[in-house]
mmCIF file of C-alpha atoms in Angstrom:
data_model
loop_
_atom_site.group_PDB
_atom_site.id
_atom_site.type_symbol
_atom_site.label_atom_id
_atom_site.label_comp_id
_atom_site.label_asym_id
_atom_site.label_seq_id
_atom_site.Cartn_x
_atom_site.Cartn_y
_atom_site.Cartn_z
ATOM 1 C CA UNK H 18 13.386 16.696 -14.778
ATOM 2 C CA UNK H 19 10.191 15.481 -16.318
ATOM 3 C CA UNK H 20 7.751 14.775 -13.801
ATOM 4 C CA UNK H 21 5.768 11.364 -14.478
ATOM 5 C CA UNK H 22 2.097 12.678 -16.301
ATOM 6 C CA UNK H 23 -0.613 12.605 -13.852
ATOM 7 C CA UNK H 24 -3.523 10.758 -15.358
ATOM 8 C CA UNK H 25 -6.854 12.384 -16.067
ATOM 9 C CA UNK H 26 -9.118 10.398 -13.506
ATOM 10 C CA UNK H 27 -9.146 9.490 -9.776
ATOM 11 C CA UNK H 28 -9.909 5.734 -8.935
ATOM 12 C CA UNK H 29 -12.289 4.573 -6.746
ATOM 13 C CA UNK H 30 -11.152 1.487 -5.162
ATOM 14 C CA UNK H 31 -7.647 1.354 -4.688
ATOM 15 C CA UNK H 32 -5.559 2.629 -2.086
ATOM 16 C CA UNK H 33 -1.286 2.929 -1.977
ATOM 17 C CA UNK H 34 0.714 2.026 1.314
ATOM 18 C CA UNK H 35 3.945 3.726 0.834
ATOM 19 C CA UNK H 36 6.956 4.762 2.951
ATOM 20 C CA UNK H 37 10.040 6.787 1.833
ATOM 21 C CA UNK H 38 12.135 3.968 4.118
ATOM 22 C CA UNK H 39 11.784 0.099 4.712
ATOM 23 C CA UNK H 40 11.102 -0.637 8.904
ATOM 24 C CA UNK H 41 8.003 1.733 9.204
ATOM 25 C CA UNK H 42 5.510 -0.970 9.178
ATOM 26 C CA UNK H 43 4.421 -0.245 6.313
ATOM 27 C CA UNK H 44 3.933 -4.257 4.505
ATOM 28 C CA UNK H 45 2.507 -5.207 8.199
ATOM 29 C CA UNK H 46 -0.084 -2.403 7.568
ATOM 30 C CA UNK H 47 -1.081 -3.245 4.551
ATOM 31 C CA UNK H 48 -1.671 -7.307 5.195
ATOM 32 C CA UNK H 49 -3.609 -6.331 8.725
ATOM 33 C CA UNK H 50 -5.648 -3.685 6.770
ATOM 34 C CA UNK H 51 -6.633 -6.088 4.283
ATOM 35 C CA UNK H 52 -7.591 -9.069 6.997
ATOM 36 C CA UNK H 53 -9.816 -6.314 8.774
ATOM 37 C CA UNK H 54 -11.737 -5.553 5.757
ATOM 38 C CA UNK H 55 -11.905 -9.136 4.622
ATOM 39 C CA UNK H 56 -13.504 -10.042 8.438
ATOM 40 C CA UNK H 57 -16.327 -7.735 7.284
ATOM 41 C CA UNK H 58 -16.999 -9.714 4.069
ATOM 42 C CA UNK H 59 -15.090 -6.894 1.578
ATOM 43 C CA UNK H 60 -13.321 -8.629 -1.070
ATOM 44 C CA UNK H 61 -9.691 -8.018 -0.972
ATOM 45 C CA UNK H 62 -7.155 -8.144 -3.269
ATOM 46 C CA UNK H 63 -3.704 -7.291 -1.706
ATOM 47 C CA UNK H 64 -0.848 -7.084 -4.376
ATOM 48 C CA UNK H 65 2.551 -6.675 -3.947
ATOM 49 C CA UNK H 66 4.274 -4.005 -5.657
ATOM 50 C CA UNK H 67 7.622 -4.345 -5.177
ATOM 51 C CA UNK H 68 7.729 -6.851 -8.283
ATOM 52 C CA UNK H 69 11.110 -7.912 -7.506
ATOM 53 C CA UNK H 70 11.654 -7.985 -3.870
ATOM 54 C CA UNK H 71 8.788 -9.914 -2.646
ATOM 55 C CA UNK H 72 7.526 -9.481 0.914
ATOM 56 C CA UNK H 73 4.134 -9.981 1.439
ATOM 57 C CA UNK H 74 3.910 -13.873 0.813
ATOM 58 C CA UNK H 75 6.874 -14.573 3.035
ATOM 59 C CA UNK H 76 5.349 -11.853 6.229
ATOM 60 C CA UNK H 77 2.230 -14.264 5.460
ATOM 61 C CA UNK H 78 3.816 -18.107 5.549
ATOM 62 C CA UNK H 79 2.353 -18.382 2.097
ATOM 63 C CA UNK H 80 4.417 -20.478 -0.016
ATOM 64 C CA UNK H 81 3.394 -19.227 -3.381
ATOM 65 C CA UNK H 82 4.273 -22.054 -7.017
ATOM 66 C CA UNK H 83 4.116 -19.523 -9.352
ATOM 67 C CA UNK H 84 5.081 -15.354 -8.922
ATOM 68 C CA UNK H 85 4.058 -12.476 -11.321
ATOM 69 C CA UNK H 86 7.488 -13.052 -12.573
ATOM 70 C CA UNK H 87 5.215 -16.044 -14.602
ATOM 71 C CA UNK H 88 2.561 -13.728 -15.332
ATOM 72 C CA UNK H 89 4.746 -11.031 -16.920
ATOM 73 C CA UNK H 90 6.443 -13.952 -19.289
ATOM 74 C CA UNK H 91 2.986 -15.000 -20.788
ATOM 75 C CA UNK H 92 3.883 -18.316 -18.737
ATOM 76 C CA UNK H 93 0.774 -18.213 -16.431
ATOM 77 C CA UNK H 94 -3.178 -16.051 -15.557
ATOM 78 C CA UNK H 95 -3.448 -14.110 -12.737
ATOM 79 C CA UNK H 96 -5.849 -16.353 -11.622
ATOM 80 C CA UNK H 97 -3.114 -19.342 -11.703
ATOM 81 C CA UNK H 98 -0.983 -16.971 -9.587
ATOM 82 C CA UNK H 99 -3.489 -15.527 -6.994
ATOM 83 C CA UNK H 100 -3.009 -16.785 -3.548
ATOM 84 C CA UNK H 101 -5.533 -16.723 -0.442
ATOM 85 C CA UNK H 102 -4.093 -15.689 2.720
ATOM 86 C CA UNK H 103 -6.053 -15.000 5.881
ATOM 87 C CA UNK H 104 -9.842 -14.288 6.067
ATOM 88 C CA UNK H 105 -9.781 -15.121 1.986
ATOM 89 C CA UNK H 106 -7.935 -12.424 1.333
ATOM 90 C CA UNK H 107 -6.555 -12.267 -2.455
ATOM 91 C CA UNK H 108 -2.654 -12.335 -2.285
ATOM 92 C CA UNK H 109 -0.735 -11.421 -5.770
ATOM 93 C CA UNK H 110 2.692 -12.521 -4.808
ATOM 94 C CA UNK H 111 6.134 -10.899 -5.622
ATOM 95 C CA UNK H 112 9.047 -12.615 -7.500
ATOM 96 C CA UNK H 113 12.569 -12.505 -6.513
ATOM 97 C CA UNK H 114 15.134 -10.693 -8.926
ATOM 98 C CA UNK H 115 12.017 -9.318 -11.421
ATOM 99 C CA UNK H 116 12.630 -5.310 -12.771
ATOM 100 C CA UNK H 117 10.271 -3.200 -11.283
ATOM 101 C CA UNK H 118 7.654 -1.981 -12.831
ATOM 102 C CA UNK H 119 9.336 1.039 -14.430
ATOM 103 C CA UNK H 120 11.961 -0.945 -16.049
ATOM 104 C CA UNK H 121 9.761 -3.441 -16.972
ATOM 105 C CA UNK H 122 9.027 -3.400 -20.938
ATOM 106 C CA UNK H 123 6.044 -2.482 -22.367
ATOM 107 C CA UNK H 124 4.251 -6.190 -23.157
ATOM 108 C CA UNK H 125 5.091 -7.651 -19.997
ATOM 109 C CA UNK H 126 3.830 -4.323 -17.921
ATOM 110 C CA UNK H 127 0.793 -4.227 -20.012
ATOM 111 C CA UNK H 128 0.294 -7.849 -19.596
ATOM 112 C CA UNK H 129 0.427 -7.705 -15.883
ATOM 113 C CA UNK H 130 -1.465 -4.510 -15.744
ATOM 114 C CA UNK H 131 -4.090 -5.520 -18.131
ATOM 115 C CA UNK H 132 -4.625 -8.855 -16.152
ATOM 116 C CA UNK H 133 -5.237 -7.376 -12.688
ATOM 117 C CA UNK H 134 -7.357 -4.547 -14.225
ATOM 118 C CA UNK H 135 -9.817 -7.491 -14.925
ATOM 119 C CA UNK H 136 -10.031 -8.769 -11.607
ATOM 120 C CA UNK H 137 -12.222 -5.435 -10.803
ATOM 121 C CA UNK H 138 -15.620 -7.403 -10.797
ATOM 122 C CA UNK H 139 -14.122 -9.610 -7.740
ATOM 123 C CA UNK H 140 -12.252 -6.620 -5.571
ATOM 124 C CA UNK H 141 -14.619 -4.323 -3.302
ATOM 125 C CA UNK H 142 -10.614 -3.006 -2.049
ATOM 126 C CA UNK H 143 -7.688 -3.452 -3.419
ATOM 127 C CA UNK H 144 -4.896 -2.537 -1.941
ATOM 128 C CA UNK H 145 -0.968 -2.240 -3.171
ATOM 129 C CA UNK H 146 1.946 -2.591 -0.957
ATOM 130 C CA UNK H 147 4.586 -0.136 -2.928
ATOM 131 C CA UNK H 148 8.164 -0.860 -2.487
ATOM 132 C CA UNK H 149 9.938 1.645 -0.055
ATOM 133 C CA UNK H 150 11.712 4.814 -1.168
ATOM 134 C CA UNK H 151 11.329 7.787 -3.473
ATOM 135 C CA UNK H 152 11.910 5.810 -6.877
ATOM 136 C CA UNK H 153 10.222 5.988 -9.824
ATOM 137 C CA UNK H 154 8.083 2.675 -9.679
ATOM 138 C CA UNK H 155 6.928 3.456 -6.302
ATOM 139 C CA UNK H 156 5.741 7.174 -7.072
ATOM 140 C CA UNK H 157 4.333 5.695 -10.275
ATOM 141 C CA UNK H 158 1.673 3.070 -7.812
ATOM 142 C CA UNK H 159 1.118 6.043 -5.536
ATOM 143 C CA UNK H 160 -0.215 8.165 -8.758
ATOM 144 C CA UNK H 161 -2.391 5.243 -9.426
ATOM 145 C CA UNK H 162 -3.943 5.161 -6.580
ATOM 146 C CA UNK H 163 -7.435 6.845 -5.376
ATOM 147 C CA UNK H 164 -5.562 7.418 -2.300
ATOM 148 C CA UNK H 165 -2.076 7.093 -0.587
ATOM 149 C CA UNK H 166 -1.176 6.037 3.007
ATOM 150 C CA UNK H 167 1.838 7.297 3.884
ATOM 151 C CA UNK H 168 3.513 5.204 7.121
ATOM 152 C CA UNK H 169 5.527 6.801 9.206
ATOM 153 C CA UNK H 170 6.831 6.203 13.241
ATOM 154 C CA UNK H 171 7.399 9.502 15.905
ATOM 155 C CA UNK H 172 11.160 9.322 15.664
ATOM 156 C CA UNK H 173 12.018 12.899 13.668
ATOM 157 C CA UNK H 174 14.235 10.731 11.142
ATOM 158 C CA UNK H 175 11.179 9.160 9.897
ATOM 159 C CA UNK H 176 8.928 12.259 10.075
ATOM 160 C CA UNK H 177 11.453 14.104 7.919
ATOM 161 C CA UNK H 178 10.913 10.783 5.406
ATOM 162 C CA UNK H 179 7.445 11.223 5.566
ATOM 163 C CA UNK H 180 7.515 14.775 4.914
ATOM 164 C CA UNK H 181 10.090 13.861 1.963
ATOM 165 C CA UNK H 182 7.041 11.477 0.423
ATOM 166 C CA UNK H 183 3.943 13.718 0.497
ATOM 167 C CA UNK H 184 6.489 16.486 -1.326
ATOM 168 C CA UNK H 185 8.111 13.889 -3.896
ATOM 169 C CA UNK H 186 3.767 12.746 -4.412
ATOM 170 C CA UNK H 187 2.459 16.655 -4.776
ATOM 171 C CA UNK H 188 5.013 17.720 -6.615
ATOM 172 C CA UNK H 189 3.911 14.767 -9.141
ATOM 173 C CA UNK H 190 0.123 15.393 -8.428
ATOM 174 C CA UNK H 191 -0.789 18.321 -6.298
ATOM 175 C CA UNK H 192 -4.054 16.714 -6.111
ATOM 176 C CA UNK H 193 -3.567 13.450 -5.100
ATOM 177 C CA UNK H 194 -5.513 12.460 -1.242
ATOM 178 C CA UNK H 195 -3.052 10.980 1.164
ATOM 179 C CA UNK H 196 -3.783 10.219 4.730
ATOM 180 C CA UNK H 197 -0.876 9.540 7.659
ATOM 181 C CA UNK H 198 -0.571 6.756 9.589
ATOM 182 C CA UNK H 199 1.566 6.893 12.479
ATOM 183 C CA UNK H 200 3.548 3.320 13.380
ATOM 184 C CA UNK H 201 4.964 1.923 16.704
ATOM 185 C CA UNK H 202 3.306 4.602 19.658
ATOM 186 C CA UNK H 203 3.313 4.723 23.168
ATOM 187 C CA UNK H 204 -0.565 6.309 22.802
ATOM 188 C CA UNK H 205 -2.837 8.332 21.168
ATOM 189 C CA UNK H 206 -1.322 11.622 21.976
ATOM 190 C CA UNK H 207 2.589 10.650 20.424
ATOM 191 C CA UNK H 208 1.171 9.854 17.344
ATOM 192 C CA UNK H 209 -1.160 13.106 17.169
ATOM 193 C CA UNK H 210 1.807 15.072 17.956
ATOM 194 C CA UNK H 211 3.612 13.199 15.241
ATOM 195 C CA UNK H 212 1.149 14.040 13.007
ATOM 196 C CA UNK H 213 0.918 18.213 13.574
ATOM 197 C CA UNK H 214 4.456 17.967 13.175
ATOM 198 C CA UNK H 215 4.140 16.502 9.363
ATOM 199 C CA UNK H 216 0.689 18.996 8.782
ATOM 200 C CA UNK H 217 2.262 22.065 9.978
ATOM 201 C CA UNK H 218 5.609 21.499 7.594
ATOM 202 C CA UNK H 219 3.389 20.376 4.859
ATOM 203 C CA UNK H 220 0.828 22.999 5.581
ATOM 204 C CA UNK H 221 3.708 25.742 5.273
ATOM 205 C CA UNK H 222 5.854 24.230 2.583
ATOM 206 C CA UNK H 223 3.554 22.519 0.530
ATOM 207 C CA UNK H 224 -0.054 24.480 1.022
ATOM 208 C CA UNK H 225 -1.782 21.835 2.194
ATOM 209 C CA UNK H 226 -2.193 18.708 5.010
ATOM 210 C CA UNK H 227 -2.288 15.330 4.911
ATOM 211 C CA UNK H 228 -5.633 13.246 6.485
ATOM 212 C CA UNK H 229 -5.482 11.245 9.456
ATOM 213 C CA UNK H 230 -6.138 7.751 9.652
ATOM 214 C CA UNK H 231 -4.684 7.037 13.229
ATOM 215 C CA UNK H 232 -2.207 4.877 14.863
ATOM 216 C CA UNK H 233 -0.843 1.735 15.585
ATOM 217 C CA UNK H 234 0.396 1.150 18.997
ATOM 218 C CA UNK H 235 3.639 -0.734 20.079
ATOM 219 C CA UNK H 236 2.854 -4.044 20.569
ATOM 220 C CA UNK H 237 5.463 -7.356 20.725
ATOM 221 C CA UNK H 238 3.070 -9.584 19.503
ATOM 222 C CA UNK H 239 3.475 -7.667 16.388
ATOM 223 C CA UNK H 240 7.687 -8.700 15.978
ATOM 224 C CA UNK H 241 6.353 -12.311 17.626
ATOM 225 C CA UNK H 242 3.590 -12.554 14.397
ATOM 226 C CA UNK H 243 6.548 -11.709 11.873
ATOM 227 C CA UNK H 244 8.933 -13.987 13.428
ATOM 228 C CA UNK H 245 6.336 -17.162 13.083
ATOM 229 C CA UNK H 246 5.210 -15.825 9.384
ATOM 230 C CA UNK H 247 1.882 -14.769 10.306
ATOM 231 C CA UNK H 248 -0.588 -11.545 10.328
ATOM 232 C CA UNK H 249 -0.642 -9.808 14.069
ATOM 233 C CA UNK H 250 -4.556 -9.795 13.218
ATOM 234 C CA UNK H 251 -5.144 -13.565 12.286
ATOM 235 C CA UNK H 252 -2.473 -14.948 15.414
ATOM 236 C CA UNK H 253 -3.265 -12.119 18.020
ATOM 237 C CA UNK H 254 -7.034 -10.724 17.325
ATOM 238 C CA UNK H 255 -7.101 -9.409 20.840
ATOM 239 C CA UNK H 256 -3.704 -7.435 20.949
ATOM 240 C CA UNK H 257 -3.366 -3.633 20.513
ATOM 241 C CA UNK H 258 -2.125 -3.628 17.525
ATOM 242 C CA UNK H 259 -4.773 -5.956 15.657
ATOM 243 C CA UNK H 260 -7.213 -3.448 17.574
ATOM 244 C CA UNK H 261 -5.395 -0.426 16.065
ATOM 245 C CA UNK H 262 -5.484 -1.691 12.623
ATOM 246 C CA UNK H 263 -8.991 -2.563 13.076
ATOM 247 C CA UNK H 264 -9.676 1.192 14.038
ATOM 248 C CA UNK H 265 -7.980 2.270 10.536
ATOM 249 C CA UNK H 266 -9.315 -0.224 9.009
ATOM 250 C CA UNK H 267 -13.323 1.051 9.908
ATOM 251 C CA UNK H 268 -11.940 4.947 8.755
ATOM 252 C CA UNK H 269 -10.841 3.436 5.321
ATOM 253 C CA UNK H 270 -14.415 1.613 5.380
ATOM 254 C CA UNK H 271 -15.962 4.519 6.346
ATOM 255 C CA UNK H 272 -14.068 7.116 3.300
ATOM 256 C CA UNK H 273 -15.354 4.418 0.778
ATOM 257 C CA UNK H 274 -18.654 3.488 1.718
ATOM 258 C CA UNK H 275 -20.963 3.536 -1.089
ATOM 259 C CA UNK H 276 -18.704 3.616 -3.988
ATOM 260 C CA UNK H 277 -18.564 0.837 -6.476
ATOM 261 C CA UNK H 278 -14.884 -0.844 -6.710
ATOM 262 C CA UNK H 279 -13.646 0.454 -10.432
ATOM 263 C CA UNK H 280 -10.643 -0.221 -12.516
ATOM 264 C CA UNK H 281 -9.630 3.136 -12.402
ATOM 265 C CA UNK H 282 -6.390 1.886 -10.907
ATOM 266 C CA UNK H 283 -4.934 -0.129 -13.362
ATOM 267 C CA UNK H 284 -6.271 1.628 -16.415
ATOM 268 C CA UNK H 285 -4.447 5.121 -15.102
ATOM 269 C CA UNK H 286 -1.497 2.733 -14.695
ATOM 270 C CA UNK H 287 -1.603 1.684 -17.999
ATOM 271 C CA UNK H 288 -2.100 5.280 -19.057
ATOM 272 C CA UNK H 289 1.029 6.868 -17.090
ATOM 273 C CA UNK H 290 4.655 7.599 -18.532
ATOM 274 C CA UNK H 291 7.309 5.968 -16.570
ATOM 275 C CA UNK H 292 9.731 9.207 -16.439
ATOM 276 C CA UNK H 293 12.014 10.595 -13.739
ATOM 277 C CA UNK H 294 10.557 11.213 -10.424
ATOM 278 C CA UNK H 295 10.814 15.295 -9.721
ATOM 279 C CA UNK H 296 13.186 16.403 -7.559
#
């Protein structure tokens, strides 16, 4: 199959939080990353990628007028459509039913991707929640991306997903930075062990190892914060897992201090074939 064309240029602002399967924690990662980083006065804009299936405004109690579904019909601006969730952070809400963006033809993608390249001037981060799987749309936000954070949990089902992910991502771009985070631990040392499990098969299979970015702990505030539509971070500050998304958080800080937010992102979007994802 023809692999989707890797475009010529990394970005420098925008990161991918992917999983190969839904349940890893992966929407709750992205939403507590972004509060973090908004806490420390980064601008944040946190978009939803899975167009059709939206997630993010309902995991935030945000009751959104308009979707990108309006945006994609020429009905609405991005800036009619952009909502603010916790700590100001800059929510681009989902529709229900929409194509993704593969499927999507080529005025209405170019109309949503030109729109959200020009938010660069007012996005020190911005960070996509991709839908879950190994399908085409997804791989095609992960290329995108300066970086991708793969989510995963220490059960061997998932680490065989995750493996699965950074494999379906190199094949596409052997070159593309991804980091691990490991979801739902009893302590430090489960999710390190998680994580040599995934770098040694990767390291072996696919010549090379994922980063680190460290793990969340298991916490029941975090199923309490989804249950009452709000961010672990914004109803629980003090629990572990607002602490452990805090510590990621100050890593992805840390990897992108001192480089100017770009529009890199969207313009290597808007550059990229949608064609079969490599098997």
């Amino acid at each position: 199959m023809k692999p989707i064309a890797t475009p010529l240029t990394l970005a420098a602002d925008a990161l991918a939080v992917t999983g190969s399967k839904g349940g890893v924690g992966k929407s709750n990662l992205a939403i507590n990353l972004a509060i973090a980083l908004a806490r420390w006065g980064r601008r944040v804009l946190l978009v939803d990628g899975d167009l059709g299936l939206a997630s993010l405004d309902i995991l935030l109690g945000l009751v959104p007028e308009r979707t990108v579904e309006h945006l994609v019909r020429g009905e609405a601006t991005i800036d009619e459509l952009l909502v603010e969730g916790p700590a100001g952070v800059r929510v681009l809400p989902a529709a229900s039913g929409l194509p993704d963006l593969a499927r999507l033809d080529e005025p209405a993608r170019r109309r949503l991707l030109e729109a959200l390249a020009r938010q660069r001037p007012r996005a020190d981060h911005v960070l996509v929640d991709t839908g879950a799987g190994l399908n085409e749309a997804s791989l095609s936000l992960q290329l995108a991306a300066a970086r991708v954070i793969v989510v995963t949990t220490p059960e061997p089902p998932s680490l065989v997903d995750a493996y699965a992910t950074l494999k379906v991502l190199w094949s596409a771009d052997p070159g593309k930075e991804a980091d691990l985070v490991v979801n739902s631990v009893s302590d430090e040392s489960e999710a390190l062990e998680a994580y040599r499990q995934i770098a040694r098969a990767a390291g072996h299979f696919l010549g090379r190892e994922p980063g680190y970015l460290g793990a969340v702990r298991s916490d029941p505030h975090v199923r309490e914060a989804v249950r009452r539509q709000r961010a672990v971070a914004d109803l629980f500050p003090d629990s572990r897992a607002a602490r452990s998304y805090e510590e990621i958080a100050l890593r992805v800080a840390a990897r992108q201090s001192g480089t100017a937010p770009g529009d890199g992102y969207w313009r290597r979007l808007l550059g990229s074939s949608f064609s079969e994802v490599p098997q």
